[in-house]
Coordinates of C-alpha atoms and ligand atoms in Angstrom, one line a residue:
Chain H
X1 CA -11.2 28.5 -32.3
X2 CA -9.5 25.4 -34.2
X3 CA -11.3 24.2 -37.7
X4 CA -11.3 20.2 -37.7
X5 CA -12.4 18.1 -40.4
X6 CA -14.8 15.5 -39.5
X7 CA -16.2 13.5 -42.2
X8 CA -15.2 15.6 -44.9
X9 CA -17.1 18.7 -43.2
X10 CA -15.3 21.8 -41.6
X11 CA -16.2 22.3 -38.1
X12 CA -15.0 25.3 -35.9
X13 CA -14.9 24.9 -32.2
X14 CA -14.0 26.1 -29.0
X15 CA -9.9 25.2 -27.8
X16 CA -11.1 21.6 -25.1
X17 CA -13.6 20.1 -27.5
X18 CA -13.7 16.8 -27.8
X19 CA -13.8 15.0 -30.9
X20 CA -17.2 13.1 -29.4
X21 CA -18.3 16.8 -28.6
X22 CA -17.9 18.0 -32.2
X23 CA -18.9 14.8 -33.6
X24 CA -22.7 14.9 -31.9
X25 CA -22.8 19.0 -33.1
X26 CA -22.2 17.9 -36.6
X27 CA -24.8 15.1 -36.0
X28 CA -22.7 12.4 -36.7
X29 CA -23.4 9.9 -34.2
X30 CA -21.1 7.9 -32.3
X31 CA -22.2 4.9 -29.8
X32 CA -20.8 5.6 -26.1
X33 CA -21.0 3.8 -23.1
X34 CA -18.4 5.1 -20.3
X35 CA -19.5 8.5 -21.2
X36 CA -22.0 10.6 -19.7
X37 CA -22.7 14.8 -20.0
X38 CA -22.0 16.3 -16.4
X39 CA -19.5 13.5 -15.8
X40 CA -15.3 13.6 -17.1
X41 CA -14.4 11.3 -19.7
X42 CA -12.6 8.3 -18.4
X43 CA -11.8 6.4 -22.1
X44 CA -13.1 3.0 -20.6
X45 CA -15.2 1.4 -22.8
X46 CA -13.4 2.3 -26.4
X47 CA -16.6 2.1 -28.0
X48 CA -16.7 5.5 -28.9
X49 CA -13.9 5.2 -31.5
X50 CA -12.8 7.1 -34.5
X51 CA -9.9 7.0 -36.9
X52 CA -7.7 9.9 -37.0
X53 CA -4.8 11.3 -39.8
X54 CA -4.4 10.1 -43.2
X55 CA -2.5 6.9 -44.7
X56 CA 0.3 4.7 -42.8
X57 CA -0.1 7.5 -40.2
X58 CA -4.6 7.0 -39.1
X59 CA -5.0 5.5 -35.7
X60 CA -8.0 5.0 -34.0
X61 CA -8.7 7.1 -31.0
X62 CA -10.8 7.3 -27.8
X63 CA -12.9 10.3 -29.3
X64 CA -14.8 11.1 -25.9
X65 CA -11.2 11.8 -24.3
X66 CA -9.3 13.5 -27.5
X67 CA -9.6 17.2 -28.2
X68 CA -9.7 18.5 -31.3
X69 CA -6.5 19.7 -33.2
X70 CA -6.5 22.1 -35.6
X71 CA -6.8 20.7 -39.2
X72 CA -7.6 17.3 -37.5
X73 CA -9.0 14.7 -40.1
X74 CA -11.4 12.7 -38.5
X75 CA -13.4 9.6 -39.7
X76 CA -16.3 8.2 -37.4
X77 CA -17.8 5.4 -39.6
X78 CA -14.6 4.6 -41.9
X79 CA -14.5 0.5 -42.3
X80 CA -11.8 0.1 -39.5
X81 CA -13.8 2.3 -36.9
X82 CA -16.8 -0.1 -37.5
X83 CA -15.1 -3.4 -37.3
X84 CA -13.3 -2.4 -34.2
X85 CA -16.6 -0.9 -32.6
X86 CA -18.2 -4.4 -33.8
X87 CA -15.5 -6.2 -31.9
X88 CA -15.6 -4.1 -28.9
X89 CA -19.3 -5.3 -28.6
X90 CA -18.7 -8.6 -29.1
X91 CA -16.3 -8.1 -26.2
X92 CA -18.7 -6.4 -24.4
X93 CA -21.8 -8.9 -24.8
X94 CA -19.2 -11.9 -23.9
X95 CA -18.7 -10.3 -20.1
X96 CA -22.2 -8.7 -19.6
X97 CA -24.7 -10.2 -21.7
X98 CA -27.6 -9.2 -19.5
X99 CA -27.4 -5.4 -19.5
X100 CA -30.3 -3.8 -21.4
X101 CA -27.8 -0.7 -22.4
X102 CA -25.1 -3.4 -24.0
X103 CA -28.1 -5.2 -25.9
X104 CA -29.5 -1.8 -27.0
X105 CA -26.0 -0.7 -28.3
X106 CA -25.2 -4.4 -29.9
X107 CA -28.9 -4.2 -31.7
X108 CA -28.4 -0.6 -32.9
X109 CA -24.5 -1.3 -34.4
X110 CA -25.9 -4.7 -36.2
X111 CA -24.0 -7.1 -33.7
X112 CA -26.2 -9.8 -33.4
X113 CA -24.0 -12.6 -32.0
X114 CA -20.4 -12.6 -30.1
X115 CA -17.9 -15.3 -30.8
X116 CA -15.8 -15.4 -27.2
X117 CA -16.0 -17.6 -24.1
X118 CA -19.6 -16.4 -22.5
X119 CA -19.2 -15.1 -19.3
X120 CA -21.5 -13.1 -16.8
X121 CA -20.3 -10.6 -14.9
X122 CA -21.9 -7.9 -13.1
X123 CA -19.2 -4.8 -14.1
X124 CA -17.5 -4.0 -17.1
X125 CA -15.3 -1.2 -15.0
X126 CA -16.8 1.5 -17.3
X127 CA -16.4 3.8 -13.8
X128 CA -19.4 5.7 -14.6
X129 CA -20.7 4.7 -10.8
X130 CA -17.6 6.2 -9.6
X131 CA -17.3 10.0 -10.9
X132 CA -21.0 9.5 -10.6
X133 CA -20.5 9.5 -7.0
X134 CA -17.5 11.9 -6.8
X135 CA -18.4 14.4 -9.0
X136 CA -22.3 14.7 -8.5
X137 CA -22.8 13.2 -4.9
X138 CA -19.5 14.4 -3.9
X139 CA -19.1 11.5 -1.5
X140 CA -16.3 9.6 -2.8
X141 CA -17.6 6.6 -1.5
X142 CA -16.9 4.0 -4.1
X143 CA -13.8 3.4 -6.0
X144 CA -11.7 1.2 -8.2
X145 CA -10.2 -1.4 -6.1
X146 CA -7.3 -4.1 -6.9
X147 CA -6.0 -4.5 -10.2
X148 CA -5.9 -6.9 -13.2
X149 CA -8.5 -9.5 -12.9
X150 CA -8.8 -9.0 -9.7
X151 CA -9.9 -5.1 -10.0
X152 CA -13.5 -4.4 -8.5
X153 CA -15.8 -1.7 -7.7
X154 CA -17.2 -1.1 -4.4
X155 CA -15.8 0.6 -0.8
X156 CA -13.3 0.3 1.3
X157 CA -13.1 -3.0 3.4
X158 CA -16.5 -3.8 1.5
X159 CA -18.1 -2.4 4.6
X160 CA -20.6 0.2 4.2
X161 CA -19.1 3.8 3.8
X162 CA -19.5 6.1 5.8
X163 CA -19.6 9.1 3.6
X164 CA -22.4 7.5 1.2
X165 CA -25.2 9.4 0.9
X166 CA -27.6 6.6 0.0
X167 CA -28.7 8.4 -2.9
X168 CA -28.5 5.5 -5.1
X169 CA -27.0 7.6 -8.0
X170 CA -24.4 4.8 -8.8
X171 CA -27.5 2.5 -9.8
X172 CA -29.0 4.5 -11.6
X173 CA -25.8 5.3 -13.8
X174 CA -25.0 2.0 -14.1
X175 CA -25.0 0.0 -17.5
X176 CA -25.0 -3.2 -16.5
X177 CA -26.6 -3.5 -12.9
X178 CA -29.2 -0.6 -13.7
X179 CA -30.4 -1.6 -9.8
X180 CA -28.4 -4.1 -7.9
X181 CA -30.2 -4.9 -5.6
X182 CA -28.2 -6.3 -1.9
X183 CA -30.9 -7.2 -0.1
X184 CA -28.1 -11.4 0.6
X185 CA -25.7 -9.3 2.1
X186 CA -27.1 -6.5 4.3
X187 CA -23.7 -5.5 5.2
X188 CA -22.5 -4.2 2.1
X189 CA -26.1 -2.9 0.9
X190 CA -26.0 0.4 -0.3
X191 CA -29.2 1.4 0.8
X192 CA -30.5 -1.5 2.5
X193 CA -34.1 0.1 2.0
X194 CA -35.6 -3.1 1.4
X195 CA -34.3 -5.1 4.6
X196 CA -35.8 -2.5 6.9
X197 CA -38.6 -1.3 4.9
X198 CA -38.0 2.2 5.6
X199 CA -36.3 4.5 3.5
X200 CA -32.8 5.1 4.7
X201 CA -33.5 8.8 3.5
X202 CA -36.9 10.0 5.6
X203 CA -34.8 10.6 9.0
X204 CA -32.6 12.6 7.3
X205 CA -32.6 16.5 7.7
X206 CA -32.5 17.0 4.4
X207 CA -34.4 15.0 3.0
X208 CA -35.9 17.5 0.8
X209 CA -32.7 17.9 -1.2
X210 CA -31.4 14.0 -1.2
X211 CA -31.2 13.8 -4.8
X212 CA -32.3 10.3 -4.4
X213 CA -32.1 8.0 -7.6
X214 CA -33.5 5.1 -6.0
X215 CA -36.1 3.9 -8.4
X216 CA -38.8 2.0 -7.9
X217 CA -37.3 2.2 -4.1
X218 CA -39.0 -0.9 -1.8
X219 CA -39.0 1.1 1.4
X220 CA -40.7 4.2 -0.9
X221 CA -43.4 2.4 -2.6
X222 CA -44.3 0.7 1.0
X223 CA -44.4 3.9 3.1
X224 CA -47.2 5.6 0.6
X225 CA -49.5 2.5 1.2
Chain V
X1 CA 0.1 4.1 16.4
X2 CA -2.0 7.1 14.8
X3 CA 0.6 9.3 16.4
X4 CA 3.4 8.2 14.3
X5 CA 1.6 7.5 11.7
X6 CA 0.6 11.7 11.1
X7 CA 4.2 12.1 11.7
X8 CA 4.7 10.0 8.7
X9 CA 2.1 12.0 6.7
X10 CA 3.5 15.2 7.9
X11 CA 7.1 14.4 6.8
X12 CA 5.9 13.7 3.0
X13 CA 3.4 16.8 3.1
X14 CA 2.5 18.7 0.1
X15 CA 3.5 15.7 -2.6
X16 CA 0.5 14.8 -4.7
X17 CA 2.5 11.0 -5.3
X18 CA 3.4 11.2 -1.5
X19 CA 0.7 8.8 -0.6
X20 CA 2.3 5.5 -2.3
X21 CA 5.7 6.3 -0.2
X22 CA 3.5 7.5 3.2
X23 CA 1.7 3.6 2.6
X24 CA 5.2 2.1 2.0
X25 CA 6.2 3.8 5.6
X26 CA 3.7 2.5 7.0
X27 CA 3.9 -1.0 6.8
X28 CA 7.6 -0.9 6.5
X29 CA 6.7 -0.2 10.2
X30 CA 3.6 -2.6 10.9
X31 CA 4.4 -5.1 8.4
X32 CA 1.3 -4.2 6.8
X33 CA -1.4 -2.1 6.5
X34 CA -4.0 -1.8 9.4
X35 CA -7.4 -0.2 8.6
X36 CA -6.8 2.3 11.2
X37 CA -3.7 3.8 9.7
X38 CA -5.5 3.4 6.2
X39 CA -8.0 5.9 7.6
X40 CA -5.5 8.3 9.1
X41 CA -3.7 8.6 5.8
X42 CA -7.1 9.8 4.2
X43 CA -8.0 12.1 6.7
X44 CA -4.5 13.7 7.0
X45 CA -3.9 13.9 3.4
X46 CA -7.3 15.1 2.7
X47 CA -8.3 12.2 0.5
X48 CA -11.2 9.8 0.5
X49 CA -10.5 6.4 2.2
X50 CA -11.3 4.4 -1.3
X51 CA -8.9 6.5 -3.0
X52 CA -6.3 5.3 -0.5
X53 CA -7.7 2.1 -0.2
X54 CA -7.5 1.6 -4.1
X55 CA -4.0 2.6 -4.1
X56 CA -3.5 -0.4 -1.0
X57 CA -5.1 -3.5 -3.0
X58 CA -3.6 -2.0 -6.7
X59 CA -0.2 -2.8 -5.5
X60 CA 0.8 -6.4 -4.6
X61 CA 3.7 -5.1 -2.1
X62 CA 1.2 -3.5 0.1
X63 CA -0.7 -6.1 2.3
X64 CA -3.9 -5.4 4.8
X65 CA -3.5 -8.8 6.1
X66 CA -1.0 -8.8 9.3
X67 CA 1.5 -11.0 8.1
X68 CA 3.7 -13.3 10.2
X69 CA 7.4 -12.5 11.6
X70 CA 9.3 -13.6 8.5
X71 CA 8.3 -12.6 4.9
X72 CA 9.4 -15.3 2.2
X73 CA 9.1 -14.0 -1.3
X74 CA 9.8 -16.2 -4.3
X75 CA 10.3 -15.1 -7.3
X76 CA 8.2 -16.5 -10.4
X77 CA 9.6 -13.9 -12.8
X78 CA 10.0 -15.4 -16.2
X79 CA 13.9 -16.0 -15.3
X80 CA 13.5 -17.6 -12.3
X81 CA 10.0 -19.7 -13.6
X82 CA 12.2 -21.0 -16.3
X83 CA 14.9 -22.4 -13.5
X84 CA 12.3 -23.7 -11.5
X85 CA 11.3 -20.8 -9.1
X86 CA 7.8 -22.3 -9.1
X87 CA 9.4 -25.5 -7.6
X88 CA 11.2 -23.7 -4.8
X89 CA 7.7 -21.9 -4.1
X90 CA 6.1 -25.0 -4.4
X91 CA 8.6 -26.6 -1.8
X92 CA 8.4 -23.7 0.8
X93 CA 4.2 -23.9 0.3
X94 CA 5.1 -28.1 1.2
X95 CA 7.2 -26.8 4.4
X96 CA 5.3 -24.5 5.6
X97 CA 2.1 -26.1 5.2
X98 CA 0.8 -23.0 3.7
X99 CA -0.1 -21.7 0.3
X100 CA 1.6 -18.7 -1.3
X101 CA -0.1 -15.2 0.4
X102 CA -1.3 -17.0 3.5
X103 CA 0.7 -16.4 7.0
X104 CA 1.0 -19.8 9.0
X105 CA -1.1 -20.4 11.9
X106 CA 1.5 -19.2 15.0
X107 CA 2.3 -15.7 12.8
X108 CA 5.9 -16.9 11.6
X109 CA 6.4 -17.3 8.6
X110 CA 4.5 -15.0 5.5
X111 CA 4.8 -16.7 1.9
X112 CA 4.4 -14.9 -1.1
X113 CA 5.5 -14.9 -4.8
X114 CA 6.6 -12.1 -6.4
X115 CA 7.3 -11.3 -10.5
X116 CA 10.8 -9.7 -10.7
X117 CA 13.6 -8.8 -8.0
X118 CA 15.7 -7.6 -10.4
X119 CA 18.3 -10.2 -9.8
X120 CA 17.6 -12.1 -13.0
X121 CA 21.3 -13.8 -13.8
X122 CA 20.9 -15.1 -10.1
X123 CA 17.9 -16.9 -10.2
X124 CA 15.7 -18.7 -8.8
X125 CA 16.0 -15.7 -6.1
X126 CA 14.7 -15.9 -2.3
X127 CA 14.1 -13.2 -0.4
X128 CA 13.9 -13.5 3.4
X129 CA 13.6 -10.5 5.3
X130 CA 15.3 -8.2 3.2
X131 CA 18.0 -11.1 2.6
X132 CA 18.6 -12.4 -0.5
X133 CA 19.5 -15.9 -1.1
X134 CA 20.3 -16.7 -5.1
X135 CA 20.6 -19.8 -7.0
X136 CA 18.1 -21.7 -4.7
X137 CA 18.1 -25.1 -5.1
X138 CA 14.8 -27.2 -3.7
X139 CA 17.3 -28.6 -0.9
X140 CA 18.3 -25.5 0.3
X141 CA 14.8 -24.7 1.1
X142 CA 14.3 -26.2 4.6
X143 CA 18.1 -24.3 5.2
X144 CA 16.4 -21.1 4.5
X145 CA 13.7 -21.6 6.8
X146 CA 15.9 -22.3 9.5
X147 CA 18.1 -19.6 8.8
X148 CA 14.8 -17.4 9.0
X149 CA 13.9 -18.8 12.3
X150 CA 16.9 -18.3 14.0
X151 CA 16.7 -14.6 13.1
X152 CA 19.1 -13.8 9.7
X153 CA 19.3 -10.5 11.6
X154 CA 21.3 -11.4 14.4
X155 CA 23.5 -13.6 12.6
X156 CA 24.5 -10.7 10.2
X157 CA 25.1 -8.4 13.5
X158 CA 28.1 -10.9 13.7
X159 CA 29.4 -10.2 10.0
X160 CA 28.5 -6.5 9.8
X161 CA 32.0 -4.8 10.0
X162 CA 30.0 -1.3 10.9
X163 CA 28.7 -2.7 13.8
X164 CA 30.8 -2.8 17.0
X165 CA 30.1 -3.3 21.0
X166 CA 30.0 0.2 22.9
X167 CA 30.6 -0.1 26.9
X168 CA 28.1 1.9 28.4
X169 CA 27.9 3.6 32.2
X170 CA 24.8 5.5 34.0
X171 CA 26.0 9.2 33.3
X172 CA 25.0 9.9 37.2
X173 CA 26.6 7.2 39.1
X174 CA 29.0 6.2 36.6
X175 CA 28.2 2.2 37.5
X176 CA 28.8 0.4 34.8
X177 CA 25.7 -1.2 33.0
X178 CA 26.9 -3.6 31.1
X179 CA 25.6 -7.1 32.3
X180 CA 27.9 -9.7 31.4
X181 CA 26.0 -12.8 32.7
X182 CA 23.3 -12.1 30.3
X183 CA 23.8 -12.1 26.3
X184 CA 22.0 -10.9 23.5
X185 CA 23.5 -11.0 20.0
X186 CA 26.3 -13.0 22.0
X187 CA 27.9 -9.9 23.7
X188 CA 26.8 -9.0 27.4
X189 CA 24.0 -6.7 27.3
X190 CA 22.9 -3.3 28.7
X191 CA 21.0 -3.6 31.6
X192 CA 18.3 -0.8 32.2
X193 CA 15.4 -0.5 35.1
X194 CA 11.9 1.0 33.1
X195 CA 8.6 1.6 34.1
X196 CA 5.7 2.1 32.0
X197 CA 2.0 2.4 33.1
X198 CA 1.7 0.5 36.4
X199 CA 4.7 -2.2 35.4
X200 CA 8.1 -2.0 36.4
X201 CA 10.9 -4.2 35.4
X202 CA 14.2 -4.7 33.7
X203 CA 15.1 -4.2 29.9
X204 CA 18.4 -5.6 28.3
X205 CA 19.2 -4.1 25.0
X206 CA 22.0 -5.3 23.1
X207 CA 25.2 -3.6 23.7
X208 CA 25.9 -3.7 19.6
X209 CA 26.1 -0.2 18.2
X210 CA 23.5 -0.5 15.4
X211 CA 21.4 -3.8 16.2
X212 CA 18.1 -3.1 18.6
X213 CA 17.6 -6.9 20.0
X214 CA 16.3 -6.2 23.5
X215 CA 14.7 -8.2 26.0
X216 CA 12.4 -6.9 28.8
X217 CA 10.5 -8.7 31.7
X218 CA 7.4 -6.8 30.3
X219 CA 6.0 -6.8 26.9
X220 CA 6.4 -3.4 26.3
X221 CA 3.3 -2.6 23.8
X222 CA 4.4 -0.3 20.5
X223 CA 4.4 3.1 21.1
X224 CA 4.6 3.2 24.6
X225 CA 6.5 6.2 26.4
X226 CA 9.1 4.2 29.0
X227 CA 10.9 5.7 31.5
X228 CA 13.9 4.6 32.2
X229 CA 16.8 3.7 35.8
X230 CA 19.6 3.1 36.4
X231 CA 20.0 -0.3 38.0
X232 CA 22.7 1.0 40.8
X233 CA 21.7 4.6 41.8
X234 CA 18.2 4.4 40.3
X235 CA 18.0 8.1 39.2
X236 CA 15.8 8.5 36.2
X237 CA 17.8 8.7 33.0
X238 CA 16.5 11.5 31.1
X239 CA 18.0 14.0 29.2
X240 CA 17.3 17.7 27.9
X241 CA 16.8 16.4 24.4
X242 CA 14.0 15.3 22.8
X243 CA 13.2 12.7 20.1
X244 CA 13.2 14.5 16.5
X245 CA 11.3 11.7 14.9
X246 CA 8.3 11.5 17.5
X247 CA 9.3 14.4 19.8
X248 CA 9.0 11.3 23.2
X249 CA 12.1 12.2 25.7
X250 CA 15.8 10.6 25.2
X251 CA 17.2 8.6 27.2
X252 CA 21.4 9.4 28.1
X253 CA 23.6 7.1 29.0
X254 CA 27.3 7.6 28.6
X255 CA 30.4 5.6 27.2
X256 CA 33.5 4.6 28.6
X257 CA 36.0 6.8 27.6
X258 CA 33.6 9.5 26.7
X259 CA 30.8 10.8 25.0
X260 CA 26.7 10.3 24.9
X261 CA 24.6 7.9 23.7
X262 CA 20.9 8.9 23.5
X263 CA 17.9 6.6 22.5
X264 CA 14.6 7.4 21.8
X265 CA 12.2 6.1 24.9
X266 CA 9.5 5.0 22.7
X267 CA 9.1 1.7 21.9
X268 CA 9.3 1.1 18.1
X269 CA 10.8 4.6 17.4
X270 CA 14.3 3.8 16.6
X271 CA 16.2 6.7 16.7
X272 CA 19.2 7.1 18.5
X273 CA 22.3 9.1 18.4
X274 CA 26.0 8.9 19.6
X275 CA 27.9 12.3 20.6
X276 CA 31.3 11.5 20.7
X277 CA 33.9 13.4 22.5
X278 CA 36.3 11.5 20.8
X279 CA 36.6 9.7 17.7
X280 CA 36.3 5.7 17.7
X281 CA 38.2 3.4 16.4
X282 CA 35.7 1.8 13.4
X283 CA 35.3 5.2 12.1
X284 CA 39.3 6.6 12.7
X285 CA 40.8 7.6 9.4
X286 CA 44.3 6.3 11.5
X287 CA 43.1 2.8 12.2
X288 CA 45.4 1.0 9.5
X289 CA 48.2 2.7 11.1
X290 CA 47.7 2.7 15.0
X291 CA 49.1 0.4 17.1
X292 CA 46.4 0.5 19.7
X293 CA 43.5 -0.4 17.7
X294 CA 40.6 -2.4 19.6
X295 CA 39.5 -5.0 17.0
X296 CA 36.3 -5.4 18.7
X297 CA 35.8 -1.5 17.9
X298 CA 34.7 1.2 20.8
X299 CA 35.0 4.1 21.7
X300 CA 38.5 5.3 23.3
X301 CA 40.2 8.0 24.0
X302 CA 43.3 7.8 21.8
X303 CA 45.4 9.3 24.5
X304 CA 45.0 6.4 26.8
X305 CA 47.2 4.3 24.4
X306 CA 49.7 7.3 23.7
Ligands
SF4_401 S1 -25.4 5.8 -3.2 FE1 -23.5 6.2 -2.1 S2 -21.9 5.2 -3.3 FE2 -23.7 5.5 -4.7 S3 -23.4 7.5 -5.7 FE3 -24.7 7.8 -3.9 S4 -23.1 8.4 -2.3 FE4 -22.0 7.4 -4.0
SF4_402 S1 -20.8 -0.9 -11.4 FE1 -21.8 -0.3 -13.3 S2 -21.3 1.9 -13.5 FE2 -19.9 1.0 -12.0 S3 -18.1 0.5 -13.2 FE3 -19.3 -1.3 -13.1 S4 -20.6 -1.3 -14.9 FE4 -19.8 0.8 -14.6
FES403 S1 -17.4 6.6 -24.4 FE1 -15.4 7.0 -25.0 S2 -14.3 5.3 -24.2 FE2 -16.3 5.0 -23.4

C-alpha cells in the first residue's frame, strides 16, 4: 500500500493507482476527456491535470497516466492546475467547437469563450475510438495514421477493414463525432447501414452477441416498421 | 514478391522494433511500399495491418506510392534552407516539371525534400540514389539530372577500385562466355542462354565483379526462377547448391584460371558468391610487390607468372 497526499488528505492505496483513480475515491473531481474506465490511459487530452511536489520542484502531471508514489503531494485545483486546464479548453473549443462533451466540459470549468484562430475539425486525436476498438471489440481495425498535422484516424488504405466488426463502438466513444455518419462516401463507411437500409449486423451468425453501439441505427429503426 | 518478403520477416523474427527495419527492407527492395507486402508484414508478424500501416505513413522515408527510377532528395534542413536548399528544390521541381513528392509521368525521376542528411557544413546537400552531391549550386541542377539519367551507378562501377572484370567459362564445355561484341558497363559481357515460363532467350550480365547491369531479350518479371545454358554445349548450368537468401537454385560458372562463381537464379535476389581456388590479384596481400600484377584485376593463378 503507498499513503499519498492529495489535497491535504492522506489516502492509502493499492501499488498501480493512478493519481485520477485516487483522486475520484477521495471525491475530488477532475475533468477528463481521453479517459474512459475499461479502456488504458493514453495522456491525450491533458485536461486531467494536477500539480505535483512542493516549491521550485511542482510540475503539473497527466494524473490519468501517473501512479501514485509514496508520500506524493498532490494538488488538483491549485491556481496553476486551473489556468492550465482553462487553456487546455480553450484549445480544445478552438479545433472542435461543435462537440457536445467539449461544451459540457468548457460550461462546467467556467470557460465561456476561447481566444485562438476558430477552427472545425472533426478529431481532436484523443484515441479513445482506437483502444475502444482494440481493447473491447478486439478488431484492431482503426488506428493512428501519419504524423504531425497530417496525423489522422481511420483504416488502412481508408478502405473498409476487413476485421471491423461494424459494431459502431468507435461512435459511440467518440467526443467529438458522437455519430459520424458516411453515408458521401460509402466506401469508407463504417457501417454503411443507412445506404443499404439493412443492418450490416442481421446476417451475421452472431448477431445475438454483436455488441452493437449503433444508436439510433437507420437500417434498425426501418427494419421494425 | 510475398515469398521474399516472409523471408524478410523471418530473418528479423522475434524483435518487437523489428517491424520499422522489416518495412525499411522492403522497399529498399521495391522502392516503396506495396499494399500487398504491407499485409504480409501484419500477418507474419502477428500484428494488425493499421498498426503496420501507422508505422508506414508516421515516417516520411517510407512511401506507398511506387516511385520513379531515380529518387532526388533535397534537403531543406535549417542549414541547407539558409544557403538556399529551397532554391535548388525549387529548381529541380522547374526541371522536372513536378512538385516535391510527385514521381514524373514516364516513372524517372522521384522528387522529394528531406529535413536533415547529416551533412550540415556541406550544404545545400543532394542526394541522388544514394549519391551525394554537396555544395549545390542552382546551375549544377540540370548536371545532376543528367548524371541521374545516365545511371550514377554505372559510372561509379568505373571508379570503384573493388570492382574488377572476372573472365568466365561454362564449367562443362569450358567455352568461353565472355561476349566481346556486346558491352555493358563498357567491358564485354557474359553471355548466358535462360528460359523461364514458355520464353527462351539470351541474358548478358556484366562481366564486373560486384555491378548487376544485365540485359536480356525477355523482361524477366521479379522473382522469377530462370534456368540457365550455356550458349556452346547448352547443358543446363545448375549446381548442388542452393540460394541461402531465397533457397531458388545457383547457377555455376567457372573462372579462367580457377575457381567458382555461383549466382542466385532468381531475378531480383542478388546473391552471389565467388569460390576461389586461388587468390586474386585485388585482394592479394603481395600485389604492391609482384611483378605480374593484372591492373585490370582477375583472378590468376600466381604460378602462371612464376
Ligand atoms: S465499428 Fe469497427 S472500427 Fe469501430 S470499434 Fe467496432 S470494430 Fe472497431
Ligand atoms: S475520432 Fe473521436 S474518439 Fe477517435 S480520436 Fe478522434 S475525437 Fe477521439
Ligand atoms: S484524461 Fe488524462 S490526459 Fe486525457
Amino acid at each position: 500500500m503507498i499513503t499519498v497526499n492529495i489535497n491535504g488528505l492522506e489516502v492509502k492505496v493499492e501499488k498501480g493507482t493512478t493519481l485520477l483513480e485516487a483522486a475520484r475515491f477521495l471525491g475530488f473531481p477532475i475533468p477528463t476527456l481521453c479517459h474512459m474506465d475499461g479502456l488504458h490511459s493514453y495522456g491525450a487530452c491533458r485536461l486531467c491535470v494536477v500539480e505535483i511536489g512542493e516549491g521550485t520542484k511542482a510540475r503539473l502531471v497527466s494524473s490519468c497516466t501517473y501512479p501514485a508514489e509514496e508520500g506524493l503531494k498532490v494538488r488538483t485545483a491549485s491556481r496553476r492546475v486551473i489556468r492550465t486546464r482553462k487553456m487546455i479548453i480553450e484549445l480544445l473549443l478552438a479545433s472542435c467547437p461543435q462537440s457536445k462533451t467539449i461544451q459540457d466540459i468548457a460550461a462546467a470549468n467556467e470557460v465561456k469563450q476561447q481566444r485562438f484562430k476558430q477552427e472545425y475539425e472533426d478529431c481532436i486525436l484523443c484515441g479513445l475510438c482506437v483502444r475502444m476498438c482494440e481493447e473491447q471489440m478486439m478488431a484492431k481495425a482503426i488506428g493512428f495514421r501519419g504524423r504531425g498535422e497530417k496525423r489522422s484516424i481511420g483504416t488502412p488504405f481508408d478502405v473498409q477493414a476487413e476485421v471491423c466488426r461494424l459494431c459502431g463502438g468507435c461512435m459511440y466513444v467518440c467526443p467529438v463525432c458522437m455519430l459520424r455518419c458516411t453515408y458521401n462516401e460509402p466506401e469508407k463507411a463504417i457501417c454503411g447501414a443507412c445506404t443499404n437500409l439493412s443492418p450490416p449486423c442481421v446476417d451475421k451468425e452472431q448477431y445475438a452477441d454483436m455488441m452493437c453501439y449503433m444508436e439510433p441505427c437507420v437500417a434498425c429503426e426501418i427494419n421494425k416498421k | 514478391m510475398s515469398y521474399i518478403i516472409e523471408k524478410i520477416v523471418k530473418k528479423h523474427n522475434g524483435e518487437l522494433g523489428g517491424v520499422i527495419a522489416i518495412l525499411e527492407e522492403i522497399q529498399s527492395q521495391h522502392s516503396y511500399l506495396p499494399e500487398s507486402a504491407l499485409k504480409t508484414v501484419a500477418l507474419e508478424t502477428g500484428r494488425s495491418l493499421v498498426e503496420i500501416y501507422g508505422v508506414a505513413t508516421f515516417y516520411k522515408y517510407f512511401s506507398l506510392k511506387p516511385r520513379g527510377e531515380h529518387l532526388i532528395s533535397v534537403c531543406l534542413g535549417t542549414a541547407c534552407h539558409v544557403r538556399q536548399g529551397s532554391v535548388i528544390a525549387k529548381e529541380f521541381e522547374d526541371l522536372l516539371g513536378i512538385h516535391a513528392g510527385e514521381t514524373t509521368l514516364n516513372k524517372e525521376f522521384s522528387l522529394e525534400t528531406v529535413n536533415c542528411l547529416g551533412a550540415c557544413a556541406r550544404g545545400p546537400i543532394v542526394v541522388v540514389d544514394g549519391h551525394y552531391f554537396s555544395n549545390v549550386k542552382k546551375a549544377q541542377v540540370s548536371q545532376i539530372i543528367k548524371k541521374a539519367r545516365e545511371g550514377l551507378d554505372s559510372t561509379d562501377v568505373k571508379e570503384d577500385q573493388r570492382i574488377f572484370a572476372i573472365k568466365l567459362r561454362c564449367p562443362y564445355c569450358n567455352h568461353s562466355l565472355l561476349d566481346p561484341n556486346y558491352l555493358i558497363d563498357d567491358n564485354p559481357t557474359v553471355r548466358l542462354t535462360i528460359s523461364f515460363g514458355r520464353k527462351h532467350g539470351w541474358l548478358r550480365l556484366s562481366s564486373l565483379y560486384g555491378s548487376y547491369s544485365i540485359k536480356s531479350e525477355y523482361e524477366i518479371p521479379i522473382d522469377t526462377i530462370v534456368d540457365f545454358f550455356c550458349p556452346h554445349c547448352h547443358t543446363e548450368l545448375v549446381g548442388s547448391s542452393s540460394c541461402p537468401t531465397c533457397n531458388a537454385p545457383m547457377v555455376p560458372m567457372a573462372i579462367y584460371g580457377g575457381g567458382l562463381i555461383q549466382i542466385c537464379s532468381r531475378r531480383g535476389c542478388k546473391n552471389h558468391m565467388m569460390d576461389l581456388v586461388n587468390s586474386i590479384c585485388i585482394n592479394c596481400e603481395n600485389r604492391h610487390t609482384c611483378k605480374f600484377i593484372k591492373p585490370e584485376g582477375g583472378v590468376w593463378y600466381c604460378e602462371e607468372y612464376k
